[in-house]
Coordinates of N, CA and C in Angstrom, one line a residue:
Chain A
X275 N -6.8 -38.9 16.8 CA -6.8 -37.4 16.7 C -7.6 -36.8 17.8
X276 N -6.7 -35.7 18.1 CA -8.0 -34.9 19.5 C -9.0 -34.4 18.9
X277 N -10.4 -34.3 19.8 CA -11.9 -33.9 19.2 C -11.5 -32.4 19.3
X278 N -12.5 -31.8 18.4 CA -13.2 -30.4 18.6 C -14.5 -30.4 19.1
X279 N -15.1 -29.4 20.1 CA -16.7 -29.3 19.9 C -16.7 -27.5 19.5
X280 N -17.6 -27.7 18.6 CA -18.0 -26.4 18.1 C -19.7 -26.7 18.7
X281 N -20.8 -25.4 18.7 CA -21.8 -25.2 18.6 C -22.4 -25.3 17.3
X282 N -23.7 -26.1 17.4 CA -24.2 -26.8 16.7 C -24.7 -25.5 15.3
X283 N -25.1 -24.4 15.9 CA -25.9 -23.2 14.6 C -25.8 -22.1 15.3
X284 N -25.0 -20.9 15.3 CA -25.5 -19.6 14.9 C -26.2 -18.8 13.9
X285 N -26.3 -17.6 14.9 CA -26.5 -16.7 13.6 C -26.3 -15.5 13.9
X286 N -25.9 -14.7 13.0 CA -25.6 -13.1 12.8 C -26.1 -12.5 12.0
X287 N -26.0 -10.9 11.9 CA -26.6 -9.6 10.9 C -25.6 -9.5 10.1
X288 N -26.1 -9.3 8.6 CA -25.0 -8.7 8.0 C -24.1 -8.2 8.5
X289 N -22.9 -7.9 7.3 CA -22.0 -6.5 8.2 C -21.9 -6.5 9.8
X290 N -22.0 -7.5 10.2 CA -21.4 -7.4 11.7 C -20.5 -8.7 12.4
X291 N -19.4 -8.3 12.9 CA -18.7 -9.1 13.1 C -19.2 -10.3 14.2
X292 N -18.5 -11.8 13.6 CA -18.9 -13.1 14.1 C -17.9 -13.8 14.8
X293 N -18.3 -13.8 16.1 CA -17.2 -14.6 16.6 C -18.1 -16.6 16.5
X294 N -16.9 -17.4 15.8 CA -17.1 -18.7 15.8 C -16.0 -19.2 16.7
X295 N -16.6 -20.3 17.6 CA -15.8 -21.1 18.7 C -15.3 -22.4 18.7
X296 N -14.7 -22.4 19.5 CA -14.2 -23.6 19.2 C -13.2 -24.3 20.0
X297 N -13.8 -25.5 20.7 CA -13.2 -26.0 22.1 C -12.2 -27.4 21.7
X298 N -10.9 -27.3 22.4 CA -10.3 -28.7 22.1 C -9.2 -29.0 22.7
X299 N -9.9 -29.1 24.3 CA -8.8 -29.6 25.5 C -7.7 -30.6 25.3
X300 N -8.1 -31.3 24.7 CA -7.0 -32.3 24.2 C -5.9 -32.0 23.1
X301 N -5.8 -31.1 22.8 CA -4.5 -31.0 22.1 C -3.7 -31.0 22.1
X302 N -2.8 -31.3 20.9 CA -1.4 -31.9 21.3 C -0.4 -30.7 20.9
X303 N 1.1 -30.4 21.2 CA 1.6 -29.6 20.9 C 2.2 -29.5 19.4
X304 N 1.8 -30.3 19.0 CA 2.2 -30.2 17.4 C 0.6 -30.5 16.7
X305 N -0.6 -30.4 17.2 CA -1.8 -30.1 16.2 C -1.6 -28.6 15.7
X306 N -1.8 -28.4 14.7 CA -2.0 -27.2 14.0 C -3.8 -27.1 14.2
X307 N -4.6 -25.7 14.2 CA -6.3 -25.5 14.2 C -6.7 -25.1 12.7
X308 N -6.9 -26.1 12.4 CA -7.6 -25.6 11.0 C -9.2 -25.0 11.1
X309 N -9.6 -24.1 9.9 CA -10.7 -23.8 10.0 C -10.8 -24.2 8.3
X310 N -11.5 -25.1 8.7 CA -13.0 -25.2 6.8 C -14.2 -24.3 6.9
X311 N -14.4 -23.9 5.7 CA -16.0 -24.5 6.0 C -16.7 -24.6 4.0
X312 N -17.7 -24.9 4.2 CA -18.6 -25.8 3.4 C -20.1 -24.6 2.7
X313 N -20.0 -23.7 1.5 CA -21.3 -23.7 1.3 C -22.0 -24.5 0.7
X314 N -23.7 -24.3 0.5 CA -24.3 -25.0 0.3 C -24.0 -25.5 -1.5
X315 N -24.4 -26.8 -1.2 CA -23.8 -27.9 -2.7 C -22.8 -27.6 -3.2
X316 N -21.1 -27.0 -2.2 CA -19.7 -27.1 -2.6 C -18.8 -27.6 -1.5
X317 N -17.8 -27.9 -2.2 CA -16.7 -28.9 -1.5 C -16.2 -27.8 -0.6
X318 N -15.6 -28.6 1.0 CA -14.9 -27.7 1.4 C -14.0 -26.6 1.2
X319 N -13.8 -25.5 1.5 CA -13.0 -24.3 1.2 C -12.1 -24.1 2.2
X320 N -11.0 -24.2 2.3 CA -10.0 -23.9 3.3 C -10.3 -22.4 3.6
X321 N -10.1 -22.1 5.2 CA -10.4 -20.9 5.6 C -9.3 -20.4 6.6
X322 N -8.7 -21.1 7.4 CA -6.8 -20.2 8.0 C -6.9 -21.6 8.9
X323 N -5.7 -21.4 9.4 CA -5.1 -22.5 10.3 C -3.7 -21.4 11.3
X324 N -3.6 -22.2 12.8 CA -2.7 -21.4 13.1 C -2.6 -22.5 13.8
X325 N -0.6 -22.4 14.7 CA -0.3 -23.4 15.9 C -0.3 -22.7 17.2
X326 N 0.3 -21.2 17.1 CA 0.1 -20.3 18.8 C -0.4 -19.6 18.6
X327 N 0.2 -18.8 17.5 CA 0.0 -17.4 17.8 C -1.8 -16.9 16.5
X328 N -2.1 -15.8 16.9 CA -3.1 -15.4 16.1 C -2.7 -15.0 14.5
X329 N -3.9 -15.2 13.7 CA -3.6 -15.5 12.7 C -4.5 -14.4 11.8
X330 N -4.2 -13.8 10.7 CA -4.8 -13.1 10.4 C -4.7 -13.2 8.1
X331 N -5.5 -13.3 7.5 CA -5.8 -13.5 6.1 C -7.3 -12.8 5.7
X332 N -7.3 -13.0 4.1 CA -7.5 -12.2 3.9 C -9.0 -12.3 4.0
X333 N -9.5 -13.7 4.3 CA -11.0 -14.3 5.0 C -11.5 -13.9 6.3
X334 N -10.3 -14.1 7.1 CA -10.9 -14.2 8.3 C -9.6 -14.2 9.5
X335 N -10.2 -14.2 10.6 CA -8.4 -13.8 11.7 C -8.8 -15.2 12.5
X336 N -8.0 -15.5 13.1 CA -7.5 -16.7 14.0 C -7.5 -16.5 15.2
X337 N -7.8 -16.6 16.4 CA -7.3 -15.8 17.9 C -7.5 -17.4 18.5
X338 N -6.1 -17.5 19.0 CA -5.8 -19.2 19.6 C -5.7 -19.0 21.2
X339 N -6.1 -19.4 21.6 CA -6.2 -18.5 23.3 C -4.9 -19.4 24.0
X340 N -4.1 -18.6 24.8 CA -2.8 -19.0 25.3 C -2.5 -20.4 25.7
X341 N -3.6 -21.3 26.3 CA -3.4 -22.8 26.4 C -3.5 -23.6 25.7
X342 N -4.0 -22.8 24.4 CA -4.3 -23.6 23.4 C -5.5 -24.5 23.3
X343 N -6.4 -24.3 23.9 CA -7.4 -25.0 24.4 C -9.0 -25.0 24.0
X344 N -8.9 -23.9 23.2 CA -9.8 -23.5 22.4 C -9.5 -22.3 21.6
X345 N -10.0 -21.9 20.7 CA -9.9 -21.0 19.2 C -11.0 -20.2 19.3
X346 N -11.2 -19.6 18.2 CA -12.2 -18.5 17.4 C -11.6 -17.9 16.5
X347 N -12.6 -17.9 15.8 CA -12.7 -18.0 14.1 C -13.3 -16.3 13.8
X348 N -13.0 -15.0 13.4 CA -13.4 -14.1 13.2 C -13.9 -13.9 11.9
X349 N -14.7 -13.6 11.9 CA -15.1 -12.8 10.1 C -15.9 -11.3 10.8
X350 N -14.7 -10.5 10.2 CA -14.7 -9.6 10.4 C -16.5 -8.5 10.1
X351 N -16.3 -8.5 8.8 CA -18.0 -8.4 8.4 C -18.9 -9.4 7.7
X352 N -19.8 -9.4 8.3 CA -20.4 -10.9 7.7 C -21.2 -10.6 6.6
X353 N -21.3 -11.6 5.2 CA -22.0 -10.6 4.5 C -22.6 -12.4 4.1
X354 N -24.0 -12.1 3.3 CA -24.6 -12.9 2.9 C -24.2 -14.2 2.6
X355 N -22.9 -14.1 2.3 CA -22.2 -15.1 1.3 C -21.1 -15.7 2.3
X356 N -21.0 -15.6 3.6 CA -20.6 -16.2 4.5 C -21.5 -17.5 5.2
X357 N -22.7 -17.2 5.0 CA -23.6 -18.8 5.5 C -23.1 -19.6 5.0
X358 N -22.5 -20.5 5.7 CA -21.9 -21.7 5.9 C -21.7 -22.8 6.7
X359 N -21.5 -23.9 6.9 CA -21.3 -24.7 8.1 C -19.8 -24.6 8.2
X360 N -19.3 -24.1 9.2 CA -18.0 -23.6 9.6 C -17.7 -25.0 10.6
X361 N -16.1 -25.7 10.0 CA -15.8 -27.1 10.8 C -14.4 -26.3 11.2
X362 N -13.9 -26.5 12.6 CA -12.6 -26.4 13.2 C -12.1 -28.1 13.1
X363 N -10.6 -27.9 12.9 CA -10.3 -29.6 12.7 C -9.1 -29.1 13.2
X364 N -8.7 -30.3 13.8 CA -7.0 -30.4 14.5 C -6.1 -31.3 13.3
X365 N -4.9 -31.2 12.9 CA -3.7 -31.3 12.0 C -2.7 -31.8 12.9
X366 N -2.1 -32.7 13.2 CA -0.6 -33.0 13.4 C -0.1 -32.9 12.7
X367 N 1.1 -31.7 12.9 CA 2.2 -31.3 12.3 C 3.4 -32.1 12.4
X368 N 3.4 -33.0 13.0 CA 4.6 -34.1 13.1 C 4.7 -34.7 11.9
X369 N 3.1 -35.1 11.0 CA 3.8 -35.9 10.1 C 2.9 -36.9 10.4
X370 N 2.1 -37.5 11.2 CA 1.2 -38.5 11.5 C -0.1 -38.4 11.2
X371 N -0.9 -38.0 11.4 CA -2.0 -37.6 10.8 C -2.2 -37.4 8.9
X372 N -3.2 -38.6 8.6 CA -2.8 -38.2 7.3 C -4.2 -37.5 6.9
X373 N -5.3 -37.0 7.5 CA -6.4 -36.8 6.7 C -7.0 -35.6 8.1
X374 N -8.1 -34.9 7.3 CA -8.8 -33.9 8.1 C -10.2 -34.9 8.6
X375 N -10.4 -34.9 9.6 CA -11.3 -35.7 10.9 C -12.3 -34.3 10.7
X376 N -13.8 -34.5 9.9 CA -14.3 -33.4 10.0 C -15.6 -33.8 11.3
X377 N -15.7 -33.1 12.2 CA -17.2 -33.0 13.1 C -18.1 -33.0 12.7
X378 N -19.3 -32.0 13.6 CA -20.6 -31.5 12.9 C -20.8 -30.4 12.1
X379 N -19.6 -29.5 12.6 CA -19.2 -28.0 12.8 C -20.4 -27.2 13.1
X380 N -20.3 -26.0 12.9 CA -20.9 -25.2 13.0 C -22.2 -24.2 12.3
X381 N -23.2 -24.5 11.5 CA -24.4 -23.7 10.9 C -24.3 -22.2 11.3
X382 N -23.7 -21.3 10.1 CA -23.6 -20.4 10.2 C -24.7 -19.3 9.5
X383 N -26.1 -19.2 10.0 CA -27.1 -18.3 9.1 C -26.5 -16.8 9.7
X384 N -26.6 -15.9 8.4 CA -26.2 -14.4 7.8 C -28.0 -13.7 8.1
X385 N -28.2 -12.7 8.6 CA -29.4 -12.4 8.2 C -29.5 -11.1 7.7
X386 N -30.2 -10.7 6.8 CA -29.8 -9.4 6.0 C -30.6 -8.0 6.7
Chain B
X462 N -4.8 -22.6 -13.7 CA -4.5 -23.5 -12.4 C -6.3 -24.1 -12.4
X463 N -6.3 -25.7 -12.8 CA -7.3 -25.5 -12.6 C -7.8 -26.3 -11.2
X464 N -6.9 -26.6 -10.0 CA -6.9 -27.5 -8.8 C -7.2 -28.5 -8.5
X465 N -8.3 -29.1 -8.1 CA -9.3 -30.7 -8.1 C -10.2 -30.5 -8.6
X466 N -10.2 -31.9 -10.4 CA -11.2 -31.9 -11.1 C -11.9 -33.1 -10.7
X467 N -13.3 -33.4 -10.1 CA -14.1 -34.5 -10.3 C -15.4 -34.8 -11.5
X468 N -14.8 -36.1 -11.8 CA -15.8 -36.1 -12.4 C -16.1 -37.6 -12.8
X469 N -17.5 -37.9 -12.7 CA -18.7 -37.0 -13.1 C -19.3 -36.2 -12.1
X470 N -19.8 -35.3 -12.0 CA -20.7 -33.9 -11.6 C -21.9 -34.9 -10.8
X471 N -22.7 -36.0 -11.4 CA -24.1 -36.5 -10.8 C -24.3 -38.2 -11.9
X472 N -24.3 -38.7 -11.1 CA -24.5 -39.8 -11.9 C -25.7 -40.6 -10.9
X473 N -26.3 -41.8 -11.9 CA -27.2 -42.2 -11.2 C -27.1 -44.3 -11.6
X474 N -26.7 -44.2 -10.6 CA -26.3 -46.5 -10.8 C -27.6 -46.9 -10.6
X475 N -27.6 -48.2 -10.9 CA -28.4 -49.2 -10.6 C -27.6 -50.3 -9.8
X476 N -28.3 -50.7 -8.7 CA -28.0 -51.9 -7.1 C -27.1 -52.9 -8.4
X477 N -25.6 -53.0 -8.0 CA -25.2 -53.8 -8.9 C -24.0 -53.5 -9.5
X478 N -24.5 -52.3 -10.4 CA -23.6 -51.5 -11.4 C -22.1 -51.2 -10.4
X479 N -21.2 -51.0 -11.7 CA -19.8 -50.5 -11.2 C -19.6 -49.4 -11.8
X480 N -18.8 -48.3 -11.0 CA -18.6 -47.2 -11.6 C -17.0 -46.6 -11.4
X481 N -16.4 -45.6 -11.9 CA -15.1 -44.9 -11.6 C -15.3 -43.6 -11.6
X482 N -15.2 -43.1 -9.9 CA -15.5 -41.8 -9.8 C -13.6 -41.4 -10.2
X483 N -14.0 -40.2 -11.1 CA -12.5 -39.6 -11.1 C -12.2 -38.1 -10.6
X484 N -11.0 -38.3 -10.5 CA -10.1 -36.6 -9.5 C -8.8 -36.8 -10.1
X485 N -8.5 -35.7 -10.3 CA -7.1 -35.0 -10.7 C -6.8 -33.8 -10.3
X486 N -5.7 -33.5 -9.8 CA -5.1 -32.7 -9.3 C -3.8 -31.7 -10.0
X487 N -3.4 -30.5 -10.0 CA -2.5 -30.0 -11.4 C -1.6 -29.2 -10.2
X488 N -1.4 -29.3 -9.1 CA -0.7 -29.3 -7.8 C 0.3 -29.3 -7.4
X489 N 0.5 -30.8 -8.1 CA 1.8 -31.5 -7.9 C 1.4 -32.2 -6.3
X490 N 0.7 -32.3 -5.5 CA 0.3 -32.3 -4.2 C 0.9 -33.7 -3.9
X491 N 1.2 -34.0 -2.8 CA 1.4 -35.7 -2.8 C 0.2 -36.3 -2.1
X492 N -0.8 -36.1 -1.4 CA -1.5 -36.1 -0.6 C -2.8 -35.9 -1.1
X493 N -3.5 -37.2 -1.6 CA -4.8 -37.1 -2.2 C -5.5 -38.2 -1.2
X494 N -6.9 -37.4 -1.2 CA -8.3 -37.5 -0.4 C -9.7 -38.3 -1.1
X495 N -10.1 -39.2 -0.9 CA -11.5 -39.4 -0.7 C -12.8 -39.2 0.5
X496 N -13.3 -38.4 0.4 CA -14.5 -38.6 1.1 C -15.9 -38.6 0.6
X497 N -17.0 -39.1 1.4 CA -18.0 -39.1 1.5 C -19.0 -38.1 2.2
X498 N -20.0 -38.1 2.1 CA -21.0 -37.1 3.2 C -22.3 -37.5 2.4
X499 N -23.0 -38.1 3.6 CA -24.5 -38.2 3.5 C -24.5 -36.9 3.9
X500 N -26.3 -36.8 3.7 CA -27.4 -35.7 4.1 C -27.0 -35.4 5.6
X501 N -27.0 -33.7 5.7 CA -26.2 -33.2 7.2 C -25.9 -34.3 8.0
X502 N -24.5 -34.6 7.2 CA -23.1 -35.1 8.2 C -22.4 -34.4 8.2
X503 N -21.4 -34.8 8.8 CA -20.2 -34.4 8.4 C -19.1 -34.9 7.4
X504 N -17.9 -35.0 7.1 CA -17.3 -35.9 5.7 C -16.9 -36.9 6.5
X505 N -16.9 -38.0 5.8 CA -15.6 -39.3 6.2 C -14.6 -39.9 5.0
X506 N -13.5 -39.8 5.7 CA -12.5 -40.2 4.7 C -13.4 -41.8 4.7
X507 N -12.8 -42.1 3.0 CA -12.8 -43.6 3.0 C -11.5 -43.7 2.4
X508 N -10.5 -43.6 1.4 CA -9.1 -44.0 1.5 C -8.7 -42.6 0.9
X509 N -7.1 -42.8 1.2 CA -6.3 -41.3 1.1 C -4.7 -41.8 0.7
X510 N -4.4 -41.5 -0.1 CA -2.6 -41.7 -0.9 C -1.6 -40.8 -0.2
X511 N -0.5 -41.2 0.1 CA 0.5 -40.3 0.4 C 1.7 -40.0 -0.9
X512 N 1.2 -40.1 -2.1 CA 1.7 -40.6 -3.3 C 2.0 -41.6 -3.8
X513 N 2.6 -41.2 -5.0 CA 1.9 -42.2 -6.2 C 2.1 -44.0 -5.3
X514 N 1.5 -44.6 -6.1 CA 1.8 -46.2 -5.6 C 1.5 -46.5 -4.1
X515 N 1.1 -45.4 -3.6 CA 1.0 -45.9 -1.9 C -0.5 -45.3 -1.8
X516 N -1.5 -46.3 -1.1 CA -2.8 -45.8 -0.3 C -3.1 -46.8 0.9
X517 N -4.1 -46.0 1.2 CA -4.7 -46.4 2.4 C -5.8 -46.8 2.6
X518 N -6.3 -47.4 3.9 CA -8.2 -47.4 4.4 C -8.3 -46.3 5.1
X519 N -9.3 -45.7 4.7 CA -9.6 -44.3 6.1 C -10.9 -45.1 6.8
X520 N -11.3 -44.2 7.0 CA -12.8 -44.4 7.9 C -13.1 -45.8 7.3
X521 N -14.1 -45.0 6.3 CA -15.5 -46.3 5.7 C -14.9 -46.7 4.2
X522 N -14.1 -47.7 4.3 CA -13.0 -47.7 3.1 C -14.1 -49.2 2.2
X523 N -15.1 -50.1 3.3 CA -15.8 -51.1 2.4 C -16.4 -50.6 1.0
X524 N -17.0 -51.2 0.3 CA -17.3 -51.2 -1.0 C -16.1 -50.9 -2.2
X525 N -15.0 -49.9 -1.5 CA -14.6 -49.5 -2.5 C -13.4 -49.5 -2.8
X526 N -13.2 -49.2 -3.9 CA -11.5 -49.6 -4.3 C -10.8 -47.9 -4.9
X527 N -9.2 -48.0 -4.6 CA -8.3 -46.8 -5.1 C -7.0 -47.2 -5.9
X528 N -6.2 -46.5 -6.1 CA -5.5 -46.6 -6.9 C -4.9 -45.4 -7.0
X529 N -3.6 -45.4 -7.4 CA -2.5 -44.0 -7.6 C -1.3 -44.3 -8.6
X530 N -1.6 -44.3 -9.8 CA -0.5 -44.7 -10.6 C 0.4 -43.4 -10.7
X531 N -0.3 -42.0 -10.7 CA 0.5 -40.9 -11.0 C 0.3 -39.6 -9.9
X532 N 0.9 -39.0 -9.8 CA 1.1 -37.7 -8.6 C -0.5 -37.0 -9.0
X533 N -0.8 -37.3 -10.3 CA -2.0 -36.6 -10.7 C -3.5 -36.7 -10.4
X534 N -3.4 -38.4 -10.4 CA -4.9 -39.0 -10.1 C -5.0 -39.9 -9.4
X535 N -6.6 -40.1 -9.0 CA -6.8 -41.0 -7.6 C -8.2 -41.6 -7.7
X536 N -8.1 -42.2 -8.8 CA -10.0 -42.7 -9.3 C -9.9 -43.5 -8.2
X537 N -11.6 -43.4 -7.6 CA -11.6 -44.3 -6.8 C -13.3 -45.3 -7.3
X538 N -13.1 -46.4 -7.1 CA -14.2 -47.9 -7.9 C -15.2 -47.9 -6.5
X539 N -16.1 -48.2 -7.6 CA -17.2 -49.0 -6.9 C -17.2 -50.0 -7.7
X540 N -17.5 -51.3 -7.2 CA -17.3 -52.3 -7.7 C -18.8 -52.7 -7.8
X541 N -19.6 -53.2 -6.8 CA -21.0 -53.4 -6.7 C -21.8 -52.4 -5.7
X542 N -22.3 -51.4 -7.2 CA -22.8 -50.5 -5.8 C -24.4 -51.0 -5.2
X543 N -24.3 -50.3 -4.4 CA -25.6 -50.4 -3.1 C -26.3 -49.3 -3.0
X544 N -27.3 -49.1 -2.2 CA -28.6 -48.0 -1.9 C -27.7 -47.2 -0.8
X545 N -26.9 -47.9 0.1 CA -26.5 -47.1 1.4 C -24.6 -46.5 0.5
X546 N -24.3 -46.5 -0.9 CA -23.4 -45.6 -1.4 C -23.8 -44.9 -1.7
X547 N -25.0 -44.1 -2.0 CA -26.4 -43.1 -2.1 C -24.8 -42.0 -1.2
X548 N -24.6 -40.6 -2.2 CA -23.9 -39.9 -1.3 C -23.3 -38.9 -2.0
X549 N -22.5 -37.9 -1.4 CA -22.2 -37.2 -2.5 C -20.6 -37.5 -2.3
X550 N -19.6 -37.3 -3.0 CA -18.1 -37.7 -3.0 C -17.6 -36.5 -3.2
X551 N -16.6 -36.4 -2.1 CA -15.5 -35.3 -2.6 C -14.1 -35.7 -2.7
X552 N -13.4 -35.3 -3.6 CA -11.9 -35.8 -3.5 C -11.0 -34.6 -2.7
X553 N -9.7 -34.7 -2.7 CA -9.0 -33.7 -1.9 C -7.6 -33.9 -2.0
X554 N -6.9 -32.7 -2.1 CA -5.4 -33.1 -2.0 C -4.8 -31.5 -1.1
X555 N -3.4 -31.9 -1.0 CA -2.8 -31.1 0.0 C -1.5 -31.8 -0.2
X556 N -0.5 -30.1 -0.1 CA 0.9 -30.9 -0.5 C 1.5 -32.1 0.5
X557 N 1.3 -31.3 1.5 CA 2.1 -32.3 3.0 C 0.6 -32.4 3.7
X558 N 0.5 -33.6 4.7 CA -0.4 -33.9 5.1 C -1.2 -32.9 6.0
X559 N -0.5 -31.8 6.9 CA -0.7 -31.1 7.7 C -1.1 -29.8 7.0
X560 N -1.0 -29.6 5.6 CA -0.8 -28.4 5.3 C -2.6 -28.4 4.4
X561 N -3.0 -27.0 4.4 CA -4.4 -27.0 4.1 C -4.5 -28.0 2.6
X562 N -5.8 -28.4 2.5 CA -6.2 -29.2 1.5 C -7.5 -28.2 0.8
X563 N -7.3 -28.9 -0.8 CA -8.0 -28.5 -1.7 C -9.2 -29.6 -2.4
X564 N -10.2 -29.3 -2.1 CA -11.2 -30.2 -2.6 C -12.3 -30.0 -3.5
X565 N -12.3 -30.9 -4.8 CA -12.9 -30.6 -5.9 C -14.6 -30.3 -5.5
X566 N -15.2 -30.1 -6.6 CA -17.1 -29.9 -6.1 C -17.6 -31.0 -6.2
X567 N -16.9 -31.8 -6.3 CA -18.0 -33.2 -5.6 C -18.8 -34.3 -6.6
X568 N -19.0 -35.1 -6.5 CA -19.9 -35.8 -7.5 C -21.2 -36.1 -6.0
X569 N -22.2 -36.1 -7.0 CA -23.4 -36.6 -6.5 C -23.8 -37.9 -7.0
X570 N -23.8 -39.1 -6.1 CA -24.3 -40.3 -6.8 C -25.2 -40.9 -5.7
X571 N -26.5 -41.3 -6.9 CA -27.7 -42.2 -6.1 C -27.5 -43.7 -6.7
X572 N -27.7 -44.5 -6.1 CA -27.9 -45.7 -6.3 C -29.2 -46.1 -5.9
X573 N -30.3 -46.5 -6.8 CA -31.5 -47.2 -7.3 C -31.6 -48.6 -7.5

C-alpha cells in the first residue's frame, strides 16, 4: 500500500477554520484518500474520502491537489469536539486492498 | 440500525486464560475487520473476512484465531493469552473493501 505522511500535532482556536495535510507521492491511480479520525476512548469515525476531484460533506471538505500528491482535510469551524487524532489512509479501488493501513496521523488540539 | 456491536466493553484475563472477543454487524457488510492499538499507536489489522467462510492474516494475526460462519459475525479467540495482548480491540466492517468502514467502540483487554 502507498504511505501517507501527515504532521505529527496541531493546533487551532475554536471556530476557526483547520487546514489538515497530508502527503502521498506514491499514489496509485485507483487509491481512493480516505480521512478517519479517532476521539479520545472511541473507535474510528469515518470522516470523507475522494479519488480527483474535491469533496465536500457534511463534516468536513476534501481539496485533492491536481497530482494527486497530497490532500487536505478542511473543518470548516473547529469547535471543541473536533480534537482528535486525524489519520489520512490510501484505499485501492481496484479491488486489492483489503484493509485500512492506519499511520500515526495527526493530534488535533481545539483551543477554546 | 444498530452498526458494530463489540463485546465485551473491558475484560481482564489472567497469562493463560482464553477468551472470545465478539462483533456483529446489522449491515449486511461483506467486509469485516479486526484490529488492535496499544497506547499512542496507531491500529493494526490482525485478520479481516471478505465474507462469510473466507478469512485472512493481516498484520499481527499470532495468538489469535477468526472465524465467519455468517455475514453477521466475526468473533475473534484468544487461545492462550499473554501480557503483550494487553490492548484495546476494535472490530470493523465495510460493504466493499474500498468503500468507508464502520468500527464498533472497542473492547479494552489487560492481561495479568
Amino acid at each position: 500500500d502507498a504511505k501517507t505522511t501527515q504532521p505529527n500535532s496541531m493546533e487551532s482556536n475554536e471556530e476557526e477554520p483547520v487546514h489538515l495535510p497530508c502527503n502521498h507521492s506514491t499514489i496509485s491511480g485507483t487509491d481512493y484518500i480516505h480521512w478517519y479520525r479517532q476521539l479520545p476512548s472511541q473507535g474510528p469515525e469515518y470522516v470523507i474520502h475522494g479519488l480527483t476531484s474535491n469533496v465536500n460533506n457534511r463534516m468536513a471538505s476534501l481539496a485533492i491537489a491536481e497530482d494527486r500528491k497530497s490532500s487536505t482535510l478542511i473543518l470548516h469551524r473547529a469547535t471543541l469536539r473536533d480534537a482528535a487524532v486525524y489519520y489520512c489512509i490510501l484505499r485501492d479501488g481496484s479491488g486489492s486492498a483489503r484493509q485500512l493501513t492506519f499511520g500515526s496521523g495527526t493530534q488535533l488540539t481545539v483551543l477554546p | 440500525n444498530a452498526g458494530v456491536t463489540q463485546t465485551p466493553k473491558f475484560r481482564i484475563l489472567k497469562i493463560g486464560q482464553s477468551m472470545t472477543l465478539q462483533c456483529t454487524q446489522d449491515m449486511n457488510h461483506n467486509y469485516m475487520y479486526w484490529y488492535r492499538q496499544d497506547p499512542g499507536m496507531g491500529l493494526k489489522l490482525i485478520y479481516y473476512s471478505v465474507g462469510a467462510g473466507i478469512t485472512d492474516k493481516g498484520e499481527v494475526p499470532n495468538g489469535y484465531n477468526v472465524s465467519r460462519s455468517t455475514t453477521e459475525d466475526f468473533p475473534l479467540r484468544l487461545e492462550l493469552a499473554a501480557p503483550s495482548q494487553t490492548s484495546v480491540y476494535f472490530c470493523a466492517s465495510s460493504y466493499e473493501g474500498w468503500w468507508e468502514s464502520f468500527f464498533g467502540q472497542g473492547t479494552r483487554l489487560t492481561v495479568v
